[in-house]
XYZ file of C-alpha atoms in Angstrom:
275
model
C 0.706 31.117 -22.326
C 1.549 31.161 -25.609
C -0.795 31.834 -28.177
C -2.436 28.563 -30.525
C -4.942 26.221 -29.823
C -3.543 24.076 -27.636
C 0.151 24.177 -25.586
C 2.890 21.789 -26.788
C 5.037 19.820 -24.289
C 8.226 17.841 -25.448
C 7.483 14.842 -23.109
C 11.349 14.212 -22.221
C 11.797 9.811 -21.302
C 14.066 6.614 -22.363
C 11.745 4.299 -23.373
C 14.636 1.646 -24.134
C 15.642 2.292 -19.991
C 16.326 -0.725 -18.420
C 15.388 -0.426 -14.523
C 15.043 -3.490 -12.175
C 11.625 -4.467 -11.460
C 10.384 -1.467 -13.359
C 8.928 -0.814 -16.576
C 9.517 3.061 -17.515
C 8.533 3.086 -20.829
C 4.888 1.413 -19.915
C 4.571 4.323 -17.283
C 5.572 6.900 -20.466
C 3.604 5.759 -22.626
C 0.501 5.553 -20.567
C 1.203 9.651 -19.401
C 1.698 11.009 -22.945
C -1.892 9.324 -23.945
C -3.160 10.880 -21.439
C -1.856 13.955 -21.859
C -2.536 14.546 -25.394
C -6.139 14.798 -24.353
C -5.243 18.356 -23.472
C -1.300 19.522 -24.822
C -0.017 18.296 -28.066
C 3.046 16.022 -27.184
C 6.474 14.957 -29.072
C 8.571 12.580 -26.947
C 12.316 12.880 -27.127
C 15.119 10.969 -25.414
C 17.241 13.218 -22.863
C 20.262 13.682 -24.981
C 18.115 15.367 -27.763
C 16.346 17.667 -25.560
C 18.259 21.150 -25.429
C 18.065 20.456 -29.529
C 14.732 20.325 -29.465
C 13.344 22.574 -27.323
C 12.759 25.460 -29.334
C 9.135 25.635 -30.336
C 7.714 23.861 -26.938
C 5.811 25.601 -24.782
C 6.838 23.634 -21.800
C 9.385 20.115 -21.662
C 8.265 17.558 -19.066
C 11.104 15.463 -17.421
C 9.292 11.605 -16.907
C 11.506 8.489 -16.846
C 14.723 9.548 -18.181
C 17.160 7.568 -16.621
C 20.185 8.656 -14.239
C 21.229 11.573 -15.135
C 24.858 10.440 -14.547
C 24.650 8.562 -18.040
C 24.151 11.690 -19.674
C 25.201 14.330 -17.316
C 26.660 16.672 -20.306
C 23.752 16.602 -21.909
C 21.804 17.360 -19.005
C 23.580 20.606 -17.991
C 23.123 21.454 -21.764
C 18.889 21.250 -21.654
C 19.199 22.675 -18.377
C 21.008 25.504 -19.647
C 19.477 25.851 -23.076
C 15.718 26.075 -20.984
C 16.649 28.740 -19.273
C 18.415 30.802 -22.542
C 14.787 30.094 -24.155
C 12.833 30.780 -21.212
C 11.276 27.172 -21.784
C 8.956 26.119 -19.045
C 9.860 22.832 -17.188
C 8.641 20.290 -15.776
C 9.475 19.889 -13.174
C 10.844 23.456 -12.691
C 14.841 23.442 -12.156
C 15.283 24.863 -8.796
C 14.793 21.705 -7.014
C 16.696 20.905 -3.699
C 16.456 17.019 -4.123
C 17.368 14.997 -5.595
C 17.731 17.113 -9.259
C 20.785 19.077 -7.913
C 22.665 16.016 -6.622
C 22.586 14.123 -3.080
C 24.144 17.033 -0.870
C 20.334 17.877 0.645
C 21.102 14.498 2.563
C 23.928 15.797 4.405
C 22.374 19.323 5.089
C 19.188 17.777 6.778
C 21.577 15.258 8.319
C 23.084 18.107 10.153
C 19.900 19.996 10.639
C 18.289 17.164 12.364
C 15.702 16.221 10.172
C 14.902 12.356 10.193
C 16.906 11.327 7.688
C 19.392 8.409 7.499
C 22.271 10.318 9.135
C 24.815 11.166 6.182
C 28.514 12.215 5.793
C 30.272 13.687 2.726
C 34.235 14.466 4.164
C 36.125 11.782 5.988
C 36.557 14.516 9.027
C 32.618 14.007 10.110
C 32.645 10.324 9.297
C 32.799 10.515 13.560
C 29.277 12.168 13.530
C 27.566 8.547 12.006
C 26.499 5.974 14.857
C 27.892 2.535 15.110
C 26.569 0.333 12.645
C 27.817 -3.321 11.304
C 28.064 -1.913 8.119
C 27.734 1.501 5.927
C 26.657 2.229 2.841
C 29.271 4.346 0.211
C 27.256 5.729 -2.344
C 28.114 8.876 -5.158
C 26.754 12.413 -4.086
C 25.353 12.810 -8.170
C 24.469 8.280 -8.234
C 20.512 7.021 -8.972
C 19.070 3.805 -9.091
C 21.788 1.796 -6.745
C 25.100 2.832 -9.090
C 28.119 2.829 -7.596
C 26.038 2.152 -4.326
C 28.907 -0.362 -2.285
C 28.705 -1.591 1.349
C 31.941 -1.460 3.680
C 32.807 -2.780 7.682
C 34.028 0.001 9.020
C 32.939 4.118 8.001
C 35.710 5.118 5.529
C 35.837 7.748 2.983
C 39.520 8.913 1.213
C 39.990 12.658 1.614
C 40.441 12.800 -1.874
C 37.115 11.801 -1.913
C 35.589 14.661 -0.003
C 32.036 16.248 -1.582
C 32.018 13.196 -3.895
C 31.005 10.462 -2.162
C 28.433 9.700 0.866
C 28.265 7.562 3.548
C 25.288 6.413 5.322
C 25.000 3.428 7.909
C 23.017 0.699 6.596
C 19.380 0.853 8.482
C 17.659 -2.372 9.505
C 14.424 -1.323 8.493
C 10.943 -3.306 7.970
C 10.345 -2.020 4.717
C 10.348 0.943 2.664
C 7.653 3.506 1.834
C 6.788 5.735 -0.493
C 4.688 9.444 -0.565
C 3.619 10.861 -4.065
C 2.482 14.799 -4.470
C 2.026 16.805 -6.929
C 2.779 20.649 -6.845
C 2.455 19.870 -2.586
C -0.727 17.949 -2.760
C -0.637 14.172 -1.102
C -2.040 11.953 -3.863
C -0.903 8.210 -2.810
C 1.243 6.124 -0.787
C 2.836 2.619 -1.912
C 5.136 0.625 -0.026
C 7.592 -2.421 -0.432
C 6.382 -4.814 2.738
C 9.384 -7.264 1.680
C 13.004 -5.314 2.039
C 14.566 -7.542 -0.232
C 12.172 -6.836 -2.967
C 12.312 -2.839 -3.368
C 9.878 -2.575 -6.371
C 6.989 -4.826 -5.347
C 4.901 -2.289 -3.733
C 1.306 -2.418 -2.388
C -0.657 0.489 -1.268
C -0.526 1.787 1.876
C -2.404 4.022 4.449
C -0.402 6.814 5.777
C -0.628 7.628 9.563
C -1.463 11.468 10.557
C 2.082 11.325 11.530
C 3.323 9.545 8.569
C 1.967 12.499 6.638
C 3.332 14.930 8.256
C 6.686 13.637 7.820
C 6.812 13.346 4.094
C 4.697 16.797 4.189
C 8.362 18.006 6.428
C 10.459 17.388 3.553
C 8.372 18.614 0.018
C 7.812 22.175 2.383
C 11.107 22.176 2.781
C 11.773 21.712 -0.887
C 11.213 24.458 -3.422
C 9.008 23.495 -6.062
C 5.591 25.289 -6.462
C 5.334 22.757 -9.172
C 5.833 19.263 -9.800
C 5.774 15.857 -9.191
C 7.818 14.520 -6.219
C 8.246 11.002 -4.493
C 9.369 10.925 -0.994
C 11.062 7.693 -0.160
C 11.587 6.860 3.541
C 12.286 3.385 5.608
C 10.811 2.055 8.945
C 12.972 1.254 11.148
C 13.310 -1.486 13.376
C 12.121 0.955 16.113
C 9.237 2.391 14.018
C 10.902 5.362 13.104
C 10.352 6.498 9.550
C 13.582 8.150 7.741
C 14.228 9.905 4.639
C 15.880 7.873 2.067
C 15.348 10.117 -0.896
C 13.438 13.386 -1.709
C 13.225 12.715 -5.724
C 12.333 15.748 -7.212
C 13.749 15.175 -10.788
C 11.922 12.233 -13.084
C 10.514 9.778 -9.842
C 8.845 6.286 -11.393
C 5.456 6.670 -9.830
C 4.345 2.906 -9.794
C 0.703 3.914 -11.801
C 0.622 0.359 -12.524
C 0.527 -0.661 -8.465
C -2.292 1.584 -7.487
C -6.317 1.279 -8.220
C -7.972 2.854 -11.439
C -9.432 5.478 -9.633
C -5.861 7.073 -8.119
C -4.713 6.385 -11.157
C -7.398 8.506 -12.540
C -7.012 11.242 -10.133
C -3.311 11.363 -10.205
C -3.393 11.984 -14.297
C -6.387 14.874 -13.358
C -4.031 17.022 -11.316
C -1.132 16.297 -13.327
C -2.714 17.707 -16.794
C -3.321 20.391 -14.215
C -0.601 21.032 -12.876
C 1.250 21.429 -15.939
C -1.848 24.021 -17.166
C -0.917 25.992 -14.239
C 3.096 26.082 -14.973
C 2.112 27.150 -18.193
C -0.274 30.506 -16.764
């Protein structure tokens, strides 16, 4: 770690984000008060990170926002980390999420339980009947570009751009939280048509081990990441999303006490990037 008193962490977020049903900058501005108690913090928005990284001992990626809104700029702090040797949070070598939706089709084909996923219009054979299916953009967040179709069609022209997914009937959604590959909460959304009105929830042994299936199979030592997954009608639970770049964590839908814990292993878990 670098010597001085205490580390400094550019705290990396768009507070002026609008996401439905959320409130990012809330979520922000709670984790950087909390964090100063231990790392002196600047906050930056995404496009004026690689210009401001020099001097920080670490950046931490929170609520920044698709990527796909700034993807230029992205690629540049990505890059200009790396020329610097800046730590960050989380690290870059993420399988999720962080390097696009592609992990969906590789555990699709691997036979992980995952909602089964195509990228080329030549496997668009592999996907079971459904009534409808979901088109979506291999490099989309937060439901952009997300469209629903009759019948499973994808363009050639399209191929390794675009996914396509049947759309699940499932009882609700649910969500697993860890940090650096510790379990620290569950939420879930009991109402499908209301994605972001979570409660907590109590993970079955199994449920566990699921989410636990897909953060080993990730790559991240450190780091926050959300595992998002769906019940089906038959009570199977499938992968959704591994989010492994900036995941909203909800802090405002769980007690004081995880909320209390979760900020605890954060601070150090960011200590320990830093060593």
């Amino acid at each position: 770690m670098p010597a001085g008193p205490r580390p400094s962490v550019l705290f990396v977020t768009d507070l002026a984000y609008e996401a439905r049903g959320r409130r990012y900058c809330d979520e922000d501005i709670f984790l950087t008060s909390r964090l100063r108690e231990e790392f002196d913090v600047a906050l930056c928005h995404p496009r004026d990170a690689a210009a401001l990284l020099d001097g920080f001992d670490a950046a931490v990626v929170r609520n920044s926002g698709p990527v796909l809104h700034y993807q230029e700029a992205y690629e540049a702090f990505r890059a200009r980390a790396r020329e610097l040797g800046v730590h960050v949070y989380n690290p870059l070598h993420g399988r999720g999420d962080m390097a696009g939706k592609q992990y969906l089709v590789d555990l699709s084909r691997a036979g992980y339980p995952v909602i089964p996923t195509v990228d080329r219009a030549a496997d668009l054979g592999l996907l079971p009947a459904a009534a409808e299916y979901v088109v979506k953009p291999k490099l989309g967040a937060d439901s952009v570009g997300l469209r629903f179709i009759r019948e499973a069609a994808l363009p050639e022209s399209a191929d390794g751009t675009l996914l396509v997914q049947p759309r699940i009937d499932f009882r609700y959604e649910v969500s697993f939280y860890f940090i650096d590959r510790d379990f620290q909460y569950t939420l879930y959304a009991p109402h499908p048509e209301q994605r972001w009105v979570l409660e907590p929830y109590e993970p079955s042994a199994a449920d566990l081990e699921f989410a636990r299936s897909f953060v080993e199979w990730n790559s991240l030592d450190h780091g926050i990441q959300r595992v998002d997954a769906c019940r089906t009608a038959a009570g199977e639970l499938l992968l959704v999303e591994l989010e492994d770049l900036n995941p909203y964590l909800s802090l405002d839908r769980v007690a004081e006490s995880v909320r209390e814990a979760f900020v605890t292993r954060m601070k150090a878990s960011v200590r320990d990037l830093l060593t």
